[in-house]
Structures are given as structure tokens and as C-alpha cells.
Amino acid sequence: MSTAIKDTQQMIEEVLSAYPEKAKKDRAKHLAANDPTGQCSTCQVKSNVKSRPGVMTVRGCAYAGAKGVVWGPVKDQITVSHGPIGCGQYSWWARRNYYNGQTGVNTFGTMHITTDFQEKDIVYGGDKGLDAALHELKELFPLAKGIGILSECPVGLIGDDIEAVSKKVAKEFSIPIVPVRCEGFRGVSQSLGHHIANDTIKDYVLGKGKVEKSTAYDVALIGDYNIGGDAWASRKMLEEMGLRVIAQWTGDASVNELGIAHKAKLNLIHCYRSMNYICRHMEEEYGIPWVEFNFFGPTKIYQSIRKIASYFDDKIKENAEKVIEKYKPIMDAVIEQYMPRLEGKKVMLYVGGLRPRHTIGAYEDLGMEVVAAGYEFGHNDDYKRTYPEMKEGAVIMDDATLYELEEFTRRLKPDMVGSGIKEKYSYHKMGVPFRQMHSWDYSGPYHGFDGFPVFARDMDMTVNSPTWDLIRRKRN
Amino acid sequence: MRVKDHNELFQEREYLEQFERKKEFENCPSDGEIQRIAEWTKTEEYKEKNFARQNIKINPAKACQPLGAIFCAAGFEGTMPFVQGAQGCVAYFRSHLNRHFKEPMVAVSTSMTEDAAVFGGLNNMLEGLENAYTLYHPKMLAVSTTCMAEVIGDDLNAYIRTAREKGLIPKELPVPFAHTPSFVGSYINGYDNMMKGILSSITSGKKGEPNEKINIIHGFDTYTGNYRELKRLLAIMDIKYTILADVSDIFDSPNTGEYKLYPGGTPLADAMVSINSAATIVLQKYSTVKTMDYIQKEWSQQVLVLPPIGVKNTDAFFDEVSKITGKPIPQEIEDERGRAVDAMIDSHPYIHGKRFALVGDPDHLLGLISFLMEMGGIPVHIVCTNGDKKFEEEMNSLLSESPFGAEGKVYVGKDMWHLRSLMFTDPVDLLIGNSYAKFLWRDTGTPLIRIGFPLFDRHHLHRYPIIGYQGVLNLVNWVVNTILDELDRKTINTTSFDVIR
């Protein structure tokens, strides 16, 4: 075992010493020193299991995964937060899944629609109210292409039958009414919500859309939620390669696009964690191959473009090279501009299920090094994809707590941290440059050739803002 | 290199063309059909349908009880808000408060999952208390609940007792609790329940000789500037006080390069003897209903409701405070009043006769409408999603006190989609609401003055007080300058584009 790994392991042990025995034993399985080769048996983290109570996990719930991530961005269906008032309020237009359309008329993305459960609904059940609510919605929004019913905790606990209500109302309306059993207590994180949402797309929408013609170059863009316009920047590149993007899942998606992805010749998946389920299904059911790709930063983009092109004929392969040729000077100019200010800077990342590994290349393009990375809701297959991307002895964290993040920061002294809104301001107080890597801190896009300049600019302003130097730190 | 981000990028021709191409797969209605429906949503006919709905809320202006509970708990020294229930809720509460204040906020959950749904949440509570105490060293753990714990009926009192008996937390550690079901009321009730829970727990056995202090309870008040303003004013008056749930340093802490989990709050020692204060003043009524009742009945303490928003309300505040403390109102405050009134007089021509739509929490609305009518403004549509019958009566009575209130109609339990219909069928000049009201600004073109909660899309507004005479100045400033900005926009190509207004 190398010194780098040993040193990190010792640091992890020190951090863990603050926990009570039971929690310490559990948390020890979720923190590791990285071994890129996969040889070291103690360097693998355990994942996708329950968080310890009271430790301040960063994780959310199945509803957040199903409503906030997968179904919420679908623009022309109405997403009903079914249950008490809070869940829909807190997730209201917080993820910035951009879309085109007239809100409140033919699209509904920035609206918060809820059955607002009262005590009587808990006591007598909410099915009757739901049925009536669906009718009221249909009356007010005749152009809606579907209605999703996203269950909150009480719905599952009181034993409501939202499937029966959906079935009945779907017949009356002849649009999909999709019951999504994503109660927050199910599973251990957002992750199960993604899976449940994938399953409901499969059961209620997939295969039911219309597309007039098919070409040999039809692809579906899966697992891009168009945060700050990411999917649009990605689509632009795919179209320049000569591919025809027939469906975007689910950023700026329409119900019809969810219904026609099975007509693609290849499924392109960006966020593996949240949508691999549906790709596997389409592979089994329709024989559609799928390929993971990474559109963060030029190195990974070039690799990904070539990888995607390899599934198609020479025309697409040639186009891929032309696209790279066209954008490479621009990417080189971005690097030339920002690298001098960012080279050698250390980054710590703690995000959801994809970005801690997917953005490493983009940071490296700018000369930065990711010294610690962790997932809120990654699974074993995510970590397997992460180990080789990181240096030996880097810290790998699963379901980290506020305490751990703070302690690792103290010890690793990263030049910047990328994580979420709950972490952001504690880092501001610590005087550690910080960027929200869920919402791009209200910037973006970060995907694609149009995204990388924005990414580079944002990392530069994060690390090099003169405001950090104004903090009058206590002398120790 | 000039970097273009989303604000510009997607207006470029190649993206606009991309959006057109994408329509091939969207199966969307024709532009004509979309336009027809869009126009229809602005009609009286649509309004009737909209108001006929009983079973669905669309863009409501409220959130659930536990948010208010953890906000209240955070305002006490060294206190870790501790939520018995599912973990996603706490992630949401923290995010919501982070986004409004742009500050960190701690709270833990007991991460209840399916097994807790079957067997109850005892084990989660026990391990949660032990972990939270050991890891985050709180001086108090304030327990509230999510709807999950409420539906399965967790017995908080018994669980906490068990934790103490098992030695998982120290015997003397205060662990107050409150039931805060999300399916009853809103965050204003959660605040109330938690406040009552904390006070009844930590003042137990502390009844002694009355002292000269007064207690102040702000209620669900998300303006940190209000707390600082009140402290300033009471210091000027030389009044000894205890602010119960002083969140100001929690949600507005100085940057020293050091992160503190608990950067302030009401000292627990002070909170414990608040039972012996001469009186309690609440600045919000509807977020303190149960707390007031408790203090009056259990502490036999005088409770006064004195929300100091607007001139008359602030006058009443100082008159009453002076009366109960025997301290005169100093000239300094009288001068502040004079300056506030002077500002109102200077700006009145632009506000007089302007018609307003408002959406917000009950206490905010009462204060703001009182202020607007003092300026000659006309409240027209008043939407209060989390208001009740009593609020409706009080609002109607307030409106009836002024000729400027004649047009005002209050809509309790309605939401911002109702307000949209009202603003199309009976347009107004100005809109007051939280950040989500910007969708109404976009749809109807009515300028929005951001007052309320949450405020996500403008920075630092919560640092400025809206209470006291200083608060009056801030309100006048926001209202009149929103009007003047709009006037400039409207007259930009006319001779009326005045440089002196």
C-alpha cells in the first residue's frame, strides 16, 4: 500500500474519531483513500445504503429524485405534488431546467401545483380529492399533454390508491395520467426516485409518441436536464455532427419525446445514475444500444464525440472530426486565457451521482486537480467509474455529512469546493471559494463547446475573486 | 474573450433555429391555438372556472409547518433543529432558508425510511439524538416533525425520555419538542408550535420574582434587519429585553473566515427566565397564536400584539412600550418619525391613488396595507394563501377604517393563479409579493415590489428593516422608486421622460 493511500486513511480515521461507535463503524465504510487500480481492497466505499440519523446528511428523498430531477423538467405535462404543501414549494423551479413554451398555457415547468393535503385528507384519504383535482386541472389547462401525480410521504402511509384514480381519469381524458410512487421515505436517497420515475415513463409514456419519419442518424439525448441550457448546448453539437436528436430526456422534454425515444438508433446517456434504467430497458425491449458520454471540458468532449461517431457511418465520423477541428481553436483559447490563473489549484467535489467524476476532465483541462470527490447518492457502479479518474490517495466520500466535509476541507485545504446550496454558505464563512455544482450557481450552460467557456470563466471568478482576500481572518 | 452564458447564448440565431427544429418532435399545438388559449386565460370566463376549483392549489404562497419550526429553533443559542421524519424534508428546509438568506443553516433529520414507517421511528430518534449531540455539540436539541412521523404517530415525549434513560444524551440537555404536521396550517403555525414547545420546556420550574425585562417575539419574521432595528430602538429607549428566537446572527453572521454552527441566538439563560419578564410583546399575531395563549394562561403574563409596520402601527408600538415600561419616547425616535413622515409626504404624489395587488403572509399583509393606505395607496386584490377566517375579518376591519380601503377584497386560502385571473380582469398598478410573484409580473406586466418570503432573486433585501420608522423609510423607498423606474420605462420615447421627478 502506498504512502499516499496510508496518509489519507489515517486522516479519515482522525475525522471519524468524533462519531459515536455505531455511527463511526458505519461511516468508515463510506470513506476511502483512492486506489485508481482497484487493487486495494480497503479502498472501495460502500454506497446506496441508509444514512445515519442525526448526522446531517446532505441527501434528499425519492420525491426529489422523481419530481425534482426526472419528471419535473417535462414541460407540457402538469406535475402535481400530491400531498402536503411543502415538497412542491421547496422544489419550485429550483433546478433551472430551461424550456421553451408559454407557461400556464402549453407548458407548466415553472408552476407549483399541489393537492395541498389537509388533516381531512389524512383521515379520510386523498383519492377523491385527487380525482376532482385532475378534473379541475384539465378544465384550466386544456393543452396539457399529460398529468403526473408525484406522491409525497403521507400518500403511501395512508394507503391511497392513486393508480386506480389515474387509470379512471386517463380513460376520460385520453392523455397519460402517471401515478408516481415516489414517497420520500422510500429508498435511501433521491436515487430510488430516479428509478421509480424511469419505470413510470416506461409504463405510461414510452412507445406512445408519434414521429413522422425515421433516419439512420436518429439519437435520443438521455439524462440531460437542461440546467442552464446544458441540453441545448449538447444538442447543438450533436446536430453539427449530422445526428438527428429525436428526444431530449428530460430537459425541455415534451411528453411526445418521452414517447418516441425507442425509435432512436442509439441512446446517448449523460447522467448515468438517474437514467441508466430506461436505457437498459430500451436495449432489452427494443434492441437500442446506449453509450455513456461526457460533455464537460474539451478533452472529454473530443473523446465522447468520437465515441458516439463510432456507432455511425463514415459521414458522421468525418463530421465529428470537422466539429472538433472547428471548435478546438476556441477551446484552446479558453484554456490559454484561464489556465494561468487556475493551474495547480486543488478542487474538492461533493455532488449528486454524476458530476464528481464527469467534471474532473474539465477541471484538468484548466490545469486543476480534484483531490476529493463524493456522491450524495452514487451506487457501486458510479464509484467504479470514479476510481480510475482520480489520483492515488485522493479522498472518496459517500453520503458525506456536514461534519466530514468541514473536516476534510480543513485538512486538504482545497482552493475551491464544488457542492450544493446547503454547503455553499458554510464555505463562504470558512473563506473557501465555492461553486454550486447542481445549479451552476445560476449560470451555465456547462455542457458542450458553448458550455466550457462559461465553466472556465466561473471557476476563475470563484477561485480568484478579490473578495476572499477581504476576510480578516483570526490569527491562530 | 467575451464569454456568453445562458442569458445571451440562447437568443442567438443558431439556437433559435434549433428550437424551431426541435418542434418537429414535440407535437405541440399550433401557435394560433396557444395564443387563443393564452388570451382565454385572461378572461372573466376563465376567472370563474379558476375560482371554482376546490381541490388543487396553483402557485400557492405558503410552505409547511416544520420550516417555521426549525427557523424558530435556530434562533436560540447553540440549538440544533432536530426533525423526526424523512431526510428529504430537512434537505428542502435548509435549501429554502439558504436561498433566502444566502447563509448556512444547520438542521438534522432522523432519516426515517420504510422500516420506520412499519415499526415507528423510535430507533431513528435514539440514534439521531446520540449522533447529533456527539457530533455537533448543541446546547439544546429542538425536535419537530415531518408529516411522516405525524401520520405514523410517533410519541416524541416518550422517545426523548427513552434517549435520556439510555444515556444517549445528557439528562440536563434541553430537548423541547413540537408536533408540526405539514398537512395543518403553514410555517407560521410551525413557528408558533415550536416557540410554545421551547418556552414551555425550558422555563419549566423557573417561575420567580417578576423582573423589569420585556420579551419580544418577532414571529415568523424573515427580515434580519428587523431584529437589529428593534434592538437599536430598545437600546435608545434604555429598555431591557429578551428577544425570543433572535435569528438575526444566525441568518446574518459576519464573515471571519471561521464557520460557526451556532453563530448567535437568544441566550438560553435569558430564555429560561423569560417567564419572569414584565410582559411579552409579539410583533406578529398569526404566527404566535398558541404561544400568546400559553404565555397569558401559564405564565400569567401580559401579552401585547404590536406589529410596528407603517406609521400608525409604529406609533402604537412606542406608545404601548412606553406605557408598560414607564420609559419616555426619546426625541431621537420622535425625529426618526418626523423624517419618515417627511419622506412619505415627499413621495405621496406617485403613490396616491395607485392600485395594488398583494400576496403574502397574514401579518405582513396587515402591516403593509396599513402603510399603503397611510400613503394614499389603494389595496385592491389581497391574496393570503395561509390566512384564516379571523385574519379575513381583521383585514376587512382594517380596510373599513380608511376611504382608501374601499376597493380592497381579501382572498383567504387562494393562490397566485387566482391572483393572475384577478390581475387580468381587474388590472392594478403595482404588485407586492415574494420572488415567485415575478411570474405575475411577467404575465401581466405589473411592476413587482419584492416584500415577503421567500426572496430568492434579489440580494440582501432581508437585511433592511421593514419595522419602525426606519422600516417606513425602506418601504417608501422600495415602493416609490419601483414606480419611478416603471415610469421611466414607460415614458422612454416620450417628452415625459423627466429628469426631475
Tab-separated table of N, CA and C in Angstrom, chain A residues 160-277:
chain	number	residue	atom	x	y	z
A	160	ASP	N	-53.540	5.294	0.043
A	160	ASP	CA	-54.347	5.765	-1.092
A	160	ASP	C	-54.039	4.944	-2.343
A	161	ASP	N	-55.018	4.867	-3.213
A	161	ASP	CA	-54.837	4.108	-4.455
A	161	ASP	C	-54.792	5.080	-5.634
A	162	ILE	N	-53.662	5.750	-5.785
A	162	ILE	CA	-53.572	6.744	-6.849
A	162	ILE	C	-53.531	6.089	-8.230
A	163	GLU	N	-53.138	4.838	-8.266
A	163	GLU	CA	-53.110	4.125	-9.552
A	163	GLU	C	-54.535	3.982	-10.092
A	164	ALA	N	-55.455	3.651	-9.199
A	164	ALA	CA	-56.846	3.477	-9.631
A	164	ALA	C	-57.427	4.802	-10.127
A	165	VAL	N	-57.125	5.878	-9.391
A	165	VAL	CA	-57.629	7.186	-9.803
A	165	VAL	C	-57.059	7.537	-11.180
A	166	SER	N	-55.755	7.298	-11.343
A	166	SER	CA	-55.092	7.624	-12.609
A	166	SER	C	-55.723	6.872	-13.767
A	167	LYS	N	-55.948	5.607	-13.542
A	167	LYS	CA	-56.489	4.749	-14.599
A	167	LYS	C	-57.862	5.243	-15.050
A	168	LYS	N	-58.651	5.560	-14.060
A	168	LYS	CA	-60.018	6.026	-14.348
A	168	LYS	C	-59.984	7.356	-15.120
A	169	VAL	N	-59.180	8.287	-14.634
A	169	VAL	CA	-59.170	9.624	-15.230
A	169	VAL	C	-58.492	9.610	-16.608
A	170	ALA	N	-57.466	8.772	-16.752
A	170	ALA	CA	-56.771	8.687	-18.048
A	170	ALA	C	-57.750	8.296	-19.148
A	171	LYS	N	-58.669	7.403	-18.813
A	171	LYS	CA	-59.684	6.973	-19.790
A	171	LYS	C	-60.574	8.140	-20.203
A	172	GLU	N	-60.949	8.941	-19.225
A	172	GLU	CA	-61.817	10.080	-19.514
A	172	GLU	C	-61.113	11.137	-20.365
A	173	PHE	N	-59.836	11.370	-20.079
A	173	PHE	CA	-59.128	12.492	-20.711
A	173	PHE	C	-58.388	12.104	-21.983
A	174	SER	N	-58.120	10.838	-22.154
A	174	SER	CA	-57.213	10.328	-23.202
A	174	SER	C	-55.868	11.069	-23.283
A	175	ILE	N	-55.326	11.391	-22.125
A	175	ILE	CA	-53.910	11.784	-22.046
A	175	ILE	C	-53.314	10.936	-20.924
A	176	PRO	N	-51.991	10.742	-20.937
A	176	PRO	CA	-51.419	9.938	-19.855
A	176	PRO	C	-51.591	10.602	-18.487
A	177	ILE	N	-52.088	9.858	-17.536
A	177	ILE	CA	-52.114	10.295	-16.135
A	177	ILE	C	-51.176	9.318	-15.425
A	178	VAL	N	-50.080	9.843	-14.932
A	178	VAL	CA	-48.995	8.970	-14.482
A	178	VAL	C	-48.854	9.001	-12.964
A	179	PRO	N	-49.222	7.908	-12.289
A	179	PRO	CA	-49.030	7.878	-10.834
A	179	PRO	C	-47.586	7.498	-10.508
A	180	VAL	N	-46.915	8.345	-9.754
A	180	VAL	CA	-45.503	8.095	-9.442
A	180	VAL	C	-45.367	7.928	-7.929
A	181	ARG	N	-45.042	6.721	-7.519
A	181	ARG	CA	-44.982	6.373	-6.096
A	181	ARG	C	-43.623	6.740	-5.512
A	182	CYS	N	-43.376	8.035	-5.445
A	182	CYS	CA	-42.042	8.477	-5.035
A	182	CYS	C	-42.070	9.062	-3.632
A	183	GLU	N	-42.892	8.497	-2.737
A	183	GLU	CA	-42.930	8.990	-1.366
A	183	GLU	C	-41.512	9.094	-0.797
A	184	GLY	N	-41.295	10.166	-0.060
A	184	GLY	CA	-39.955	10.484	0.403
A	184	GLY	C	-39.299	9.460	1.304
A	185	PHE	N	-40.098	8.611	1.919
A	185	PHE	CA	-39.491	7.635	2.830
A	185	PHE	C	-39.008	6.387	2.092
A	186	ARG	N	-39.306	6.306	0.791
A	186	ARG	CA	-38.874	5.122	0.034
A	186	ARG	C	-37.394	5.223	-0.304
A	187	GLY	N	-36.712	4.122	-0.167
A	187	GLY	CA	-35.302	4.105	-0.537
A	187	GLY	C	-34.457	4.903	0.437
A	188	VAL	N	-33.256	5.266	-0.002
A	188	VAL	CA	-32.319	5.899	0.924
A	188	VAL	C	-31.886	7.288	0.468
A	189	SER	N	-32.344	7.701	-0.704
A	189	SER	CA	-31.877	8.988	-1.245
A	189	SER	C	-32.753	9.355	-2.438
A	190	GLN	N	-32.313	10.342	-3.199
A	190	GLN	CA	-33.009	10.707	-4.431
A	190	GLN	C	-33.017	9.532	-5.416
A	191	SER	N	-32.026	8.669	-5.278
A	191	SER	CA	-31.772	7.672	-6.316
A	191	SER	C	-32.972	6.772	-6.629
A	192	LEU	N	-33.634	6.295	-5.602
A	192	LEU	CA	-34.778	5.423	-5.885
A	192	LEU	C	-35.865	6.204	-6.637
A	193	GLY	N	-35.951	7.475	-6.357
A	193	GLY	CA	-36.918	8.312	-7.069
A	193	GLY	C	-36.633	8.353	-8.566
A	194	HIS	N	-35.350	8.407	-8.924
A	194	HIS	CA	-34.994	8.357	-10.350
A	194	HIS	C	-35.506	7.054	-10.957
A	195	HIS	N	-35.236	5.970	-10.238
A	195	HIS	CA	-35.594	4.650	-10.751
A	195	HIS	C	-37.120	4.529	-10.920
A	196	ILE	N	-37.822	4.972	-9.883
A	196	ILE	CA	-39.292	4.902	-9.931
A	196	ILE	C	-39.814	5.756	-11.099
A	197	ALA	N	-39.219	6.919	-11.274
A	197	ALA	CA	-39.648	7.805	-12.362
A	197	ALA	C	-39.357	7.159	-13.722
A	198	ASN	N	-38.189	6.554	-13.859
A	198	ASN	CA	-37.855	5.839	-15.101
A	198	ASN	C	-38.903	4.772	-15.392
A	199	ASP	N	-39.252	4.030	-14.358
A	199	ASP	CA	-40.236	2.950	-14.541
A	199	ASP	C	-41.590	3.483	-14.994
A	200	THR	N	-41.976	4.638	-14.455
A	200	THR	CA	-43.289	5.168	-14.843
A	200	THR	C	-43.258	5.731	-16.270
A	201	ILE	N	-42.106	6.249	-16.679
A	201	ILE	CA	-42.006	6.676	-18.086
A	201	ILE	C	-42.201	5.451	-18.975
A	202	LYS	N	-41.528	4.394	-18.595
A	202	LYS	CA	-41.629	3.137	-19.355
A	202	LYS	C	-43.082	2.642	-19.399
A	203	ASP	N	-43.732	2.639	-18.242
A	203	ASP	CA	-45.070	2.037	-18.164
A	203	ASP	C	-46.167	2.905	-18.776
A	204	TYR	N	-45.991	4.209	-18.754
A	204	TYR	CA	-47.119	5.068	-19.121
A	204	TYR	C	-46.923	5.887	-20.399
A	205	VAL	N	-45.685	6.079	-20.821
A	205	VAL	CA	-45.468	7.020	-21.922
A	205	VAL	C	-44.634	6.445	-23.074
A	206	LEU	N	-43.577	5.734	-22.730
A	206	LEU	CA	-42.658	5.259	-23.763
A	206	LEU	C	-43.384	4.391	-24.800
A	207	GLY	N	-43.083	4.669	-26.057
A	207	GLY	CA	-43.694	3.882	-27.128
A	207	GLY	C	-45.021	4.436	-27.589
A	208	LYS	N	-45.492	5.508	-26.945
A	208	LYS	CA	-46.826	6.016	-27.286
A	208	LYS	C	-46.789	7.324	-28.061
A	209	GLY	N	-45.586	7.792	-28.384
A	209	GLY	CA	-45.484	9.062	-29.106
A	209	GLY	C	-45.501	8.865	-30.607
A	210	LYS	N	-45.524	10.014	-31.312
A	210	LYS	CA	-45.565	9.956	-32.771
A	210	LYS	C	-44.350	10.648	-33.364
A	211	VAL	N	-43.739	10.017	-34.379
A	211	VAL	CA	-42.696	10.689	-35.135
A	211	VAL	C	-42.897	10.302	-36.593
A	212	GLU	N	-42.852	11.323	-37.483
A	212	GLU	CA	-43.275	11.066	-38.854
A	212	GLU	C	-42.338	10.191	-39.655
A	213	LYS	N	-41.031	10.482	-39.515
A	213	LYS	CA	-40.108	9.653	-40.280
A	213	LYS	C	-38.954	9.214	-39.393
A	214	SER	N	-38.204	8.262	-39.902
A	214	SER	CA	-37.023	7.799	-39.190
A	214	SER	C	-35.821	7.951	-40.100
A	215	THR	N	-34.651	8.234	-39.504
A	215	THR	CA	-33.428	8.251	-40.300
A	215	THR	C	-32.389	7.371	-39.612
A	216	ALA	N	-31.318	7.137	-40.338
A	216	ALA	CA	-30.249	6.286	-39.787
A	216	ALA	C	-29.471	7.008	-38.703
A	217	TYR	N	-29.742	8.301	-38.568
A	217	TYR	CA	-28.938	9.101	-37.647
A	217	TYR	C	-29.742	9.563	-36.424
A	218	ASP	N	-30.845	8.901	-36.159
A	218	ASP	CA	-31.694	9.321	-35.040
A	218	ASP	C	-31.089	8.883	-33.704
A	219	VAL	N	-30.950	9.856	-32.822
A	219	VAL	CA	-30.469	9.544	-31.472
A	219	VAL	C	-31.390	10.194	-30.453
A	220	ALA	N	-31.333	9.663	-29.226
A	220	ALA	CA	-32.033	10.313	-28.115
A	220	ALA	C	-30.983	10.763	-27.112
A	221	LEU	N	-31.188	11.962	-26.601
A	221	LEU	CA	-30.281	12.529	-25.599
A	221	LEU	C	-30.909	12.270	-24.233
A	222	ILE	N	-30.289	11.362	-23.484
A	222	ILE	CA	-30.899	10.890	-22.228
A	222	ILE	C	-30.077	11.391	-21.031
A	223	GLY	N	-30.786	11.759	-19.960
A	223	GLY	CA	-30.078	12.153	-18.735
A	223	GLY	C	-29.407	13.505	-18.854
A	224	ASP	N	-30.047	14.398	-19.582
A	224	ASP	CA	-29.590	15.794	-19.590
A	224	ASP	C	-30.801	16.646	-19.247
A	225	TYR	N	-30.725	17.350	-18.131
A	225	TYR	CA	-31.899	18.036	-17.604
A	225	TYR	C	-31.936	19.513	-17.994
A	226	ASN	N	-31.041	19.874	-18.900
A	226	ASN	CA	-31.038	21.233	-19.458
A	226	ASN	C	-30.898	22.311	-18.392
A	227	ILE	N	-30.078	22.030	-17.416
A	227	ILE	CA	-29.820	23.009	-16.362
A	227	ILE	C	-29.001	24.154	-16.968
A	228	GLY	N	-29.555	25.346	-16.910
A	228	GLY	CA	-28.893	26.492	-17.541
A	228	GLY	C	-28.710	26.311	-19.041
A	229	GLY	N	-29.481	25.402	-19.634
A	229	GLY	CA	-29.408	25.206	-21.084
A	229	GLY	C	-28.401	24.155	-21.534
A	230	ASP	N	-27.956	23.296	-20.611
A	230	ASP	CA	-26.970	22.247	-20.940
A	230	ASP	C	-27.356	21.400	-22.149
A	231	ALA	N	-28.608	20.975	-22.152
A	231	ALA	CA	-29.029	20.045	-23.208
A	231	ALA	C	-29.027	20.731	-24.572
A	232	TRP	N	-29.344	22.020	-24.563
A	232	TRP	CA	-29.346	22.757	-25.833
A	232	TRP	C	-27.931	22.865	-26.390
A	233	ALA	N	-26.971	23.126	-25.475
A	233	ALA	CA	-25.579	23.205	-25.926
A	233	ALA	C	-25.111	21.841	-26.439
A	234	SER	N	-25.573	20.778	-25.812
A	234	SER	CA	-25.203	19.428	-26.249
A	234	SER	C	-25.862	19.102	-27.583
A	235	ARG	N	-27.120	19.439	-27.691
A	235	ARG	CA	-27.871	19.160	-28.916
A	235	ARG	C	-27.221	19.846	-30.120
A	236	LYS	N	-26.770	21.061	-29.878
A	236	LYS	CA	-26.138	21.819	-30.964
A	236	LYS	C	-24.966	21.029	-31.556
A	237	MET	N	-24.165	20.453	-30.694
A	237	MET	CA	-23.006	19.688	-31.167
A	237	MET	C	-23.429	18.422	-31.900
A	238	LEU	N	-24.412	17.751	-31.329
A	238	LEU	CA	-24.869	16.501	-31.953
A	238	LEU	C	-25.440	16.784	-33.341
A	239	GLU	N	-26.178	17.882	-33.448
A	239	GLU	CA	-26.741	18.241	-34.749
A	239	GLU	C	-25.637	18.612	-35.734
A	240	GLU	N	-24.619	19.298	-35.229
A	240	GLU	CA	-23.494	19.638	-36.115
A	240	GLU	C	-22.777	18.386	-36.617
A	241	MET	N	-22.828	17.333	-35.818
A	241	MET	CA	-22.227	16.061	-36.254
A	241	MET	C	-23.070	15.368	-37.320
A	242	GLY	N	-24.280	15.882	-37.528
A	242	GLY	CA	-25.164	15.271	-38.509
A	242	GLY	C	-26.163	14.309	-37.900
A	243	LEU	N	-26.235	14.295	-36.572
A	243	LEU	CA	-27.206	13.414	-35.926
A	243	LEU	C	-28.537	14.142	-35.773
A	244	ARG	N	-29.583	13.354	-35.672
A	244	ARG	CA	-30.917	13.932	-35.525
A	244	ARG	C	-31.408	13.560	-34.122
A	245	VAL	N	-31.504	14.572	-33.273
A	245	VAL	CA	-31.909	14.308	-31.881
A	245	VAL	C	-33.431	14.267	-31.830
A	246	ILE	N	-33.975	13.075	-31.702
A	246	ILE	CA	-35.437	12.976	-31.754
A	246	ILE	C	-36.079	13.161	-30.383
A	247	ALA	N	-35.271	13.048	-29.323
A	247	ALA	CA	-35.856	13.190	-27.989
A	247	ALA	C	-34.815	13.698	-27.008
A	248	GLN	N	-35.247	14.592	-26.114
A	248	GLN	CA	-34.405	15.078	-25.024
A	248	GLN	C	-35.037	14.626	-23.718
A	249	TRP	N	-34.277	13.899	-22.935
A	249	TRP	CA	-34.819	13.384	-21.655
A	249	TRP	C	-34.010	13.910	-20.515
A	250	THR	N	-34.611	14.684	-19.654
A	250	THR	CA	-35.953	15.236	-19.768
A	250	THR	C	-35.903	16.769	-19.780
A	251	GLY	N	-34.713	17.323	-20.009
A	251	GLY	CA	-34.638	18.782	-20.080
A	251	GLY	C	-35.307	19.304	-21.332
A	252	ASP	N	-36.228	20.240	-21.193
A	252	ASP	CA	-37.006	20.781	-22.306
A	252	ASP	C	-37.759	19.675	-23.051
A	253	ALA	N	-38.077	18.610	-22.341
A	253	ALA	CA	-38.747	17.478	-22.998
A	253	ALA	C	-40.245	17.721	-23.111
A	254	SER	N	-40.817	17.179	-24.163
A	254	SER	CA	-42.272	17.111	-24.273
A	254	SER	C	-42.677	15.662	-24.026
A	255	VAL	N	-43.933	15.483	-23.684
A	255	VAL	CA	-44.432	14.119	-23.465
A	255	VAL	C	-44.206	13.280	-24.725
A	256	ASN	N	-44.381	13.914	-25.884
A	256	ASN	CA	-44.186	13.171	-27.131
A	256	ASN	C	-42.764	12.622	-27.253
A	257	GLU	N	-41.790	13.441	-26.850
A	257	GLU	CA	-40.407	12.974	-26.928
A	257	GLU	C	-40.156	11.787	-26.005
A	258	LEU	N	-40.843	11.770	-24.867
A	258	LEU	CA	-40.704	10.616	-23.972
A	258	LEU	C	-41.297	9.378	-24.638
A	259	GLY	N	-42.220	9.642	-25.550
A	259	GLY	CA	-42.915	8.527	-26.196
A	259	GLY	C	-42.226	7.974	-27.432
A	260	ILE	N	-41.162	8.649	-27.903
A	260	ILE	CA	-40.563	8.212	-29.176
A	260	ILE	C	-39.081	7.835	-29.082
A	261	ALA	N	-38.520	7.885	-27.885
A	261	ALA	CA	-37.085	7.611	-27.768
A	261	ALA	C	-36.740	6.199	-28.252
A	262	HIS	N	-37.688	5.302	-28.170
A	262	HIS	CA	-37.426	3.918	-28.586
A	262	HIS	C	-37.220	3.805	-30.098
A	263	LYS	N	-37.469	4.911	-30.813
A	263	LYS	CA	-37.235	4.899	-32.265
A	263	LYS	C	-35.797	5.311	-32.603
A	264	ALA	N	-35.039	5.695	-31.569
A	264	ALA	CA	-33.657	6.126	-31.832
A	264	ALA	C	-32.808	4.927	-32.257
A	265	LYS	N	-31.719	5.255	-32.979
A	265	LYS	CA	-30.779	4.196	-33.334
A	265	LYS	C	-29.764	3.989	-32.223
A	266	LEU	N	-29.593	5.047	-31.444
A	266	LEU	CA	-28.627	4.980	-30.339
A	266	LEU	C	-29.105	5.919	-29.231
A	267	ASN	N	-29.034	5.422	-28.015
A	267	ASN	CA	-29.337	6.285	-26.879
A	267	ASN	C	-28.040	6.832	-26.293
A	268	LEU	N	-27.973	8.148	-26.175
A	268	LEU	CA	-26.790	8.796	-25.608
A	268	LEU	C	-27.112	9.188	-24.174
A	269	ILE	N	-26.363	8.657	-23.226
A	269	ILE	CA	-26.713	8.954	-21.831
A	269	ILE	C	-25.627	9.743	-21.145
A	270	HIS	N	-26.056	10.892	-20.604
A	270	HIS	CA	-25.114	11.746	-19.875
A	270	HIS	C	-25.165	11.416	-18.398
A	271	CYS	N	-26.301	11.622	-17.756
A	271	CYS	CA	-26.394	11.275	-16.340
A	271	CYS	C	-26.751	9.803	-16.204
A	272	TYR	N	-25.723	9.005	-16.102
A	272	TYR	CA	-25.889	7.551	-15.999
A	272	TYR	C	-26.719	7.191	-14.770
A	273	ARG	N	-26.413	7.844	-13.659
A	273	ARG	CA	-27.055	7.474	-12.389
A	273	ARG	C	-28.579	7.570	-12.468
A	274	SER	N	-29.089	8.629	-13.057
A	274	SER	CA	-30.531	8.841	-12.969
A	274	SER	C	-31.317	8.196	-14.100
A	275	MET	N	-30.649	7.754	-15.173
A	275	MET	CA	-31.440	7.256	-16.292
A	275	MET	C	-30.904	5.990	-16.952
A	276	ASN	N	-29.932	5.327	-16.292
A	276	ASN	CA	-29.441	4.099	-16.924
A	276	ASN	C	-30.549	3.050	-17.030
A	277	TYR	N	-31.517	3.150	-16.111
A	277	TYR	CA	-32.590	2.145	-16.056
A	277	TYR	C	-33.369	2.078	-17.375
